[in-house]
Amino acid sequence: MLKTRGYATTGPRAKLGPFNFERREPGEHDVLIEILYCGVCHSDIHQARNEWGNSAYPMVPGHEIVGRVKRVGPAVTRFKEGDVAGIGCFVDSCRVCDNCKDGEEQYCENHTVATYNGTERDEKTPTYGGYSSQIVVDENYTLKVSPDLPLAEVAPLLCAGITTYSPLRHFNAGAGQRVGVVGLGGLGHMGVKLAASMGAEVTVFSTSKAKEEDAGKLGAHNFVVTREARNLAPLAAKFDFILDTVSAQHDLNIYLNLLRRDATMVLVGLPDKPAELQAFSLLANRRRLAGSSIGGIRETQEMLDYCAEKGITSDVEVIPIDRIEEAYERTVKGDVRYRFVIDMETL
Ligand SMILES: [Zn+2]
Ligand SMILES: [Zn+2]
């Protein structure tokens, strides 16, 4: 077994602190990655604090991982020592169900192995995430990362990037379309960059007027402050696609009303309480409300290659790991532009 250093929490109200544990020796198809950077996703906080009610402790969070390959198993063909590699929100799945066969492993019908706060395929061995010195993952669940990009800024692509890229692609958002992005946080800022890069006319909906200048810099064409309903009225039935990235409770109906006929709004944020939906909002214009969860391995690789080609990365604030509690507090308050990333050298 490989002695590994990490940062863990032991309960919903505990603080994160140093934690030593063991990773498996790389098996035939495994890649051992020395972790360089790990993004701080809002879902790390939800899970560390058991806000979704499914937390297991001790927990080493982190699923936006970029690192360097240290060693590979004898059957590994796609990676070699020294390569830059990424790990996202899951590290394995059943591989035989229809969804896995279709490359949509995040929707595995049997067991998607979450990168942390999950169990391996044996459904017993806990998984530990990226707030750690190294990780061992099957090469089929490991992503190739271009060494040309600033790696700290690449880390958030592994969750925030693919979470927004996948629905934009699936619903064919792009040139000539009006795309709305609701919320300008970790997810929203990636949604804006990606939608703009695909040629869409992007409108940001935010409660915070203070983010208007940023929205423009990220590539948005329009900015609407949503606190005032009168700002939304002229936009009724004007949008081809809306990406709703908000993780707090909010009114979906006011955004659904902005969709034109047969257009779709996709939820990618995860509020902890159910939303109220008015049937009127959907029936008018035959609108659709959908959800989307991260993306499969194939699509995640496609997203990373796309971002490398277009020079798209996340806007980040790099922190030493001993400032993780402060980073959590500021993330909850929305006080980060737009993602904290831990420099794992500080572990
Ligand atoms: Zn995440
Ligand atoms: Zn499966």
Coordinates of C-alpha atoms and ligand atoms in Angstrom, one line a residue:
M1 CA 0.0 0.0 0.0
L2 CA 1.1 3.6 -0.6
K3 CA 1.3 6.0 2.3
T4 CA -0.6 9.1 1.3
R5 CA -1.1 12.5 3.0
G6 CA -4.3 14.3 2.8
Y7 CA -6.7 16.7 4.4
A8 CA -9.9 15.3 5.9
T9 CA -12.9 16.1 7.9
T10 CA -14.3 13.7 10.6
G11 CA -17.8 15.0 10.8
P12 CA -20.4 17.6 9.7
R13 CA -19.2 20.2 12.1
A14 CA -15.5 19.3 12.2
K15 CA -12.8 21.4 10.6
L16 CA -10.6 19.9 7.8
G17 CA -7.1 18.9 8.9
P18 CA -4.1 16.7 8.1
F19 CA -5.0 13.0 7.7
N20 CA -2.8 10.1 6.7
F21 CA -4.2 7.1 4.8
E22 CA -3.2 4.5 2.2
R23 CA -3.9 4.1 -1.5
R24 CA -3.7 0.8 -3.3
E25 CA -0.5 -0.1 -5.2
P26 CA -1.2 0.6 -8.9
G27 CA -2.7 -2.5 -10.5
E28 CA -2.3 -3.6 -14.1
H29 CA -4.4 -0.8 -15.6
D30 CA -3.8 1.8 -12.9
V31 CA -2.1 5.2 -13.1
L32 CA -0.4 6.7 -10.0
I33 CA -0.7 10.5 -10.1
E34 CA 1.1 13.0 -7.9
I35 CA -1.5 15.7 -7.3
L36 CA -0.4 19.2 -8.2
Y37 CA -3.7 21.1 -7.9
C38 CA -7.2 20.4 -6.7
G39 CA -10.2 22.7 -7.2
V40 CA -12.7 23.5 -4.4
C41 CA -16.2 22.7 -5.7
H42 CA -19.3 23.9 -3.8
S43 CA -20.3 20.2 -3.6
D44 CA -17.1 19.6 -1.5
I45 CA -18.7 21.8 1.1
H46 CA -22.2 20.3 0.9
Q47 CA -20.7 16.8 1.4
A48 CA -18.1 17.8 4.1
R49 CA -21.0 19.2 6.1
N50 CA -23.4 16.4 5.2
E51 CA -25.9 18.8 3.7
W52 CA -27.1 16.1 1.2
G53 CA -27.4 13.5 4.1
N54 CA -25.1 10.9 2.5
S55 CA -21.7 11.7 4.0
A56 CA -19.3 9.1 5.3
Y57 CA -16.3 10.1 7.4
P58 CA -13.4 10.5 7.5
M59 CA -13.8 12.3 4.2
V60 CA -11.1 13.6 1.9
P61 CA -12.9 15.9 -0.5
G62 CA -11.8 17.0 -3.9
H63 CA -12.8 16.0 -7.5
E64 CA -11.1 18.7 -9.7
I65 CA -7.7 17.0 -9.8
V66 CA -4.7 17.8 -12.0
G67 CA -1.3 16.1 -11.4
R68 CA 1.6 14.4 -12.9
V69 CA 1.9 10.6 -13.6
K70 CA 4.5 9.0 -11.4
R71 CA 4.0 5.4 -12.3
V72 CA 1.8 3.2 -14.5
G73 CA 0.7 -0.4 -14.3
P74 CA 2.1 -2.9 -16.9
A75 CA -1.0 -2.9 -19.1
V76 CA -1.4 0.9 -19.2
T77 CA -1.1 2.2 -22.8
R78 CA -2.4 5.8 -22.8
F79 CA -0.2 7.2 -20.1
K80 CA 3.5 7.2 -19.2
E81 CA 5.6 8.7 -16.4
G82 CA 5.7 12.5 -16.5
D83 CA 2.4 13.0 -18.4
V84 CA -0.1 15.5 -17.0
A85 CA -3.3 13.9 -16.1
G86 CA -6.7 14.9 -14.7
I87 CA -9.3 13.1 -12.5
G88 CA -12.9 14.4 -12.3
C89 CA -15.9 13.4 -10.2
F90 CA -15.8 9.7 -10.6
V91 CA -13.0 7.1 -10.8
D92 CA -14.8 3.9 -12.0
S93 CA -18.2 2.5 -12.9
C94 CA -19.7 -0.9 -13.8
R95 CA -18.6 -0.7 -17.4
V96 CA -21.3 -3.1 -18.7
C97 CA -24.6 -1.3 -18.3
D98 CA -26.1 0.6 -21.3
N99 CA -25.1 4.0 -20.0
C100 CA -21.5 2.9 -19.4
K101 CA -21.4 1.3 -22.9
D102 CA -22.6 4.6 -24.3
G103 CA -19.8 6.5 -22.6
E104 CA -22.2 8.1 -20.1
E105 CA -20.6 6.5 -17.0
Q106 CA -21.8 9.3 -14.8
Y107 CA -25.3 7.8 -15.2
C108 CA -24.1 4.2 -14.5
E109 CA -27.1 2.0 -13.7
N110 CA -25.2 0.0 -11.2
H111 CA -22.6 2.0 -9.3
T112 CA -20.7 5.1 -10.4
V113 CA -17.6 5.2 -8.1
A114 CA -17.5 8.8 -6.8
T115 CA -14.0 10.2 -6.5
Y116 CA -14.6 10.7 -2.8
N117 CA -17.4 10.1 -0.3
G118 CA -18.1 6.9 -2.3
T119 CA -17.0 3.3 -2.4
E120 CA -15.0 1.3 -4.9
R121 CA -16.8 -1.3 -7.0
D122 CA -16.7 -3.7 -4.1
E123 CA -19.2 -1.2 -2.5
K124 CA -17.1 -1.4 0.7
T125 CA -13.7 0.3 0.3
P126 CA -14.1 4.1 0.8
T127 CA -12.8 6.5 -1.9
Y128 CA -10.7 9.5 -0.9
G129 CA -10.4 12.6 -3.1
G130 CA -8.0 15.2 -4.3
Y131 CA -7.1 17.1 -1.2
S132 CA -4.2 14.6 -1.0
S133 CA -0.7 14.0 -2.2
Q134 CA -1.5 11.3 -4.7
I135 CA -4.2 9.1 -6.2
V136 CA -4.4 5.8 -8.0
V137 CA -7.0 5.5 -10.8
D138 CA -7.7 3.1 -13.7
E139 CA -6.4 4.6 -16.9
N140 CA -9.9 4.4 -18.5
Y141 CA -11.1 6.9 -15.9
T142 CA -8.1 9.2 -16.2
L143 CA -8.0 12.2 -18.5
K144 CA -5.2 13.6 -20.6
V145 CA -4.4 17.2 -19.9
S146 CA -2.4 19.5 -22.2
P147 CA 0.8 20.6 -20.4
D148 CA 0.6 23.9 -22.2
L149 CA -2.2 25.3 -20.1
P150 CA -1.7 26.8 -16.6
L151 CA -2.6 23.7 -14.6
A152 CA -4.1 25.4 -11.6
E153 CA -6.6 27.0 -14.0
V154 CA -7.3 23.6 -15.6
A155 CA -8.3 21.8 -12.4
P156 CA -11.9 23.3 -12.2
L157 CA -12.6 22.2 -15.8
L158 CA -12.8 18.6 -14.4
C159 CA -16.1 19.4 -12.6
A160 CA -17.3 23.0 -13.4
G161 CA -16.1 22.8 -16.9
I162 CA -17.7 19.5 -17.9
T163 CA -20.9 20.3 -16.0
T164 CA -21.5 23.3 -18.2
Y165 CA -19.9 21.9 -21.4
S166 CA -22.0 18.8 -21.5
P167 CA -25.5 20.4 -21.6
L168 CA -24.4 23.1 -24.0
R169 CA -23.3 20.4 -26.4
H170 CA -26.1 18.0 -25.8
F171 CA -28.7 20.6 -26.5
N172 CA -26.7 22.1 -29.4
A173 CA -26.3 25.5 -28.1
G174 CA -24.1 27.6 -30.3
A175 CA -23.8 30.2 -33.1
G176 CA -26.8 32.3 -33.8
Q177 CA -28.5 31.4 -30.5
R178 CA -29.4 33.4 -27.5
V179 CA -28.2 31.6 -24.5
G180 CA -28.9 32.6 -20.9
V181 CA -26.7 31.7 -18.0
V182 CA -28.3 32.0 -14.6
G183 CA -25.9 32.7 -11.8
L184 CA -22.2 33.8 -12.1
G185 CA -20.3 31.6 -9.7
G186 CA -17.9 28.6 -10.3
L187 CA -20.3 26.9 -12.8
G188 CA -21.7 30.1 -14.3
H189 CA -18.4 31.6 -15.2
M190 CA -17.5 28.5 -17.1
G191 CA -20.9 28.4 -18.8
V192 CA -20.4 32.0 -20.0
K193 CA -16.9 31.3 -21.4
L194 CA -17.9 28.1 -23.1
A195 CA -21.2 29.3 -24.6
A196 CA -19.5 32.5 -25.9
S197 CA -16.7 30.4 -27.4
M198 CA -19.3 28.3 -29.2
G199 CA -20.6 31.5 -30.9
A200 CA -23.8 32.1 -28.8
E201 CA -25.0 35.5 -27.8
V202 CA -24.7 35.1 -24.0
T203 CA -26.8 36.9 -21.4
V204 CA -25.9 36.6 -17.7
F205 CA -28.7 36.7 -15.1
S206 CA -27.4 37.6 -11.7
T207 CA -28.7 39.1 -8.4
S208 CA -25.4 41.0 -8.1
K209 CA -25.0 44.2 -10.2
A210 CA -21.3 44.1 -9.0
K211 CA -20.6 41.2 -11.4
E212 CA -21.6 43.1 -14.6
E213 CA -18.0 44.1 -15.5
D214 CA -16.7 40.6 -14.9
A215 CA -19.5 39.1 -17.0
G216 CA -18.4 41.2 -20.0
K217 CA -14.7 40.2 -19.5
L218 CA -15.8 36.5 -19.4
G219 CA -17.4 36.9 -22.8
A220 CA -21.1 37.7 -22.0
H221 CA -22.8 40.1 -24.3
N222 CA -25.6 41.2 -22.0
F223 CA -26.2 41.4 -18.2
V224 CA -29.5 41.4 -16.4
V225 CA -30.0 42.1 -12.7
T226 CA -32.7 39.7 -11.7
R227 CA -33.8 41.4 -8.4
E228 CA -36.1 43.6 -10.5
A229 CA -38.8 41.7 -12.3
R230 CA -39.2 44.6 -14.8
N231 CA -35.8 43.8 -16.2
L232 CA -37.1 40.4 -17.3
A233 CA -40.4 41.3 -18.9
P234 CA -39.0 42.5 -22.2
L235 CA -37.0 39.3 -22.6
A236 CA -40.0 36.9 -22.5
A237 CA -39.8 34.1 -25.1
K238 CA -36.5 35.4 -26.4
F239 CA -34.1 32.6 -25.5
D240 CA -33.0 29.4 -27.3
F241 CA -31.4 27.8 -24.3
I242 CA -30.9 28.6 -20.6
L243 CA -28.3 27.1 -18.3
D244 CA -29.3 27.5 -14.7
T245 CA -26.3 27.1 -12.4
V246 CA -27.7 28.3 -9.1
S247 CA -27.3 26.1 -6.1
A248 CA -29.6 28.1 -3.8
Q249 CA -33.4 28.1 -3.7
H250 CA -34.8 30.4 -6.5
D251 CA -37.8 30.8 -8.8
L252 CA -37.4 28.7 -11.9
N253 CA -40.6 30.1 -13.5
I254 CA -39.3 33.6 -14.2
Y255 CA -36.5 32.0 -16.3
L256 CA -38.7 29.4 -18.0
N257 CA -40.8 32.3 -19.2
L258 CA -37.9 33.6 -21.2
L259 CA -37.7 30.5 -23.4
R260 CA -39.0 30.6 -26.9
R261 CA -41.0 27.7 -28.4
D262 CA -39.5 24.2 -27.9
A263 CA -36.5 25.7 -26.1
T264 CA -34.9 24.1 -23.0
M265 CA -33.7 25.2 -19.6
V266 CA -31.2 22.9 -18.0
L267 CA -30.5 22.7 -14.2
V268 CA -26.9 22.0 -13.2
G269 CA -26.9 23.5 -9.7
L270 CA -28.2 21.5 -6.8
P271 CA -30.4 23.5 -4.3
D272 CA -31.1 21.4 -1.2
K273 CA -34.9 22.1 -1.3
P274 CA -37.5 21.4 -4.0
A275 CA -38.5 24.1 -6.4
E276 CA -42.1 25.2 -7.2
L277 CA -43.0 24.8 -10.8
Q278 CA -46.0 26.4 -12.5
A279 CA -47.3 24.2 -15.3
F280 CA -48.1 27.4 -17.2
S281 CA -44.4 28.2 -17.5
L282 CA -43.9 24.9 -19.4
L283 CA -47.1 24.6 -21.4
A284 CA -46.7 28.0 -23.0
N285 CA -44.3 27.6 -26.0
R286 CA -44.0 23.8 -25.3
R287 CA -40.9 24.5 -23.2
R288 CA -38.7 21.9 -21.6
L289 CA -37.0 21.7 -18.2
A290 CA -34.1 19.3 -18.0
G291 CA -31.2 18.4 -15.7
S292 CA -27.6 17.4 -16.5
S293 CA -24.9 15.9 -14.3
I294 CA -21.2 16.3 -15.2
G295 CA -20.3 14.3 -18.3
G296 CA -18.9 10.9 -19.3
I297 CA -15.2 10.2 -19.7
R298 CA -15.2 10.6 -23.5
E299 CA -17.0 13.9 -23.4
T300 CA -14.8 15.2 -20.5
Q301 CA -11.7 14.4 -22.7
E302 CA -13.4 16.2 -25.6
M303 CA -14.0 19.2 -23.3
L304 CA -10.4 19.3 -22.1
D305 CA -9.2 19.1 -25.7
Y306 CA -11.6 21.8 -26.8
C307 CA -10.5 24.1 -23.9
A308 CA -6.8 23.5 -24.8
E309 CA -7.5 24.4 -28.4
K310 CA -9.4 27.5 -27.5
G311 CA -7.2 28.5 -24.6
I312 CA -10.1 28.4 -22.1
T313 CA -9.4 27.9 -18.4
S314 CA -11.1 28.8 -15.2
D315 CA -10.5 32.0 -13.3
V316 CA -9.0 30.9 -10.0
E317 CA -7.6 32.0 -6.7
V318 CA -4.8 29.6 -5.7
I319 CA -4.6 28.9 -1.9
P320 CA -2.4 26.9 0.4
I321 CA -4.3 24.0 1.9
D322 CA -4.3 25.4 5.5
R323 CA -6.6 28.2 4.2
I324 CA -9.3 25.7 3.2
E325 CA -11.8 26.6 5.9
E326 CA -11.6 30.2 4.9
A327 CA -12.1 29.2 1.3
Y328 CA -15.2 27.3 2.2
E329 CA -16.6 30.3 4.1
R330 CA -15.9 32.6 1.2
T331 CA -17.3 30.1 -1.4
V332 CA -20.6 29.8 0.6
K333 CA -20.8 33.7 0.5
G334 CA -20.1 33.8 -3.2
D335 CA -16.9 35.7 -2.4
V336 CA -14.5 34.1 -5.0
R337 CA -13.7 34.9 -8.6
Y338 CA -14.4 32.2 -9.5
R339 CA -12.9 29.1 -8.1
F340 CA -10.5 28.4 -5.3
V341 CA -7.8 25.9 -6.2
I342 CA -5.5 24.3 -3.7
D343 CA -1.8 24.3 -4.4
M344 CA -1.0 20.7 -3.2
E345 CA 2.7 21.5 -2.7
T346 CA 1.5 23.2 0.5
L347 CA 0.1 20.0 1.9
Ligands
ZN1 ZN -17.9 19.4 -8.3
ZN2 ZN -22.6 1.1 -15.6

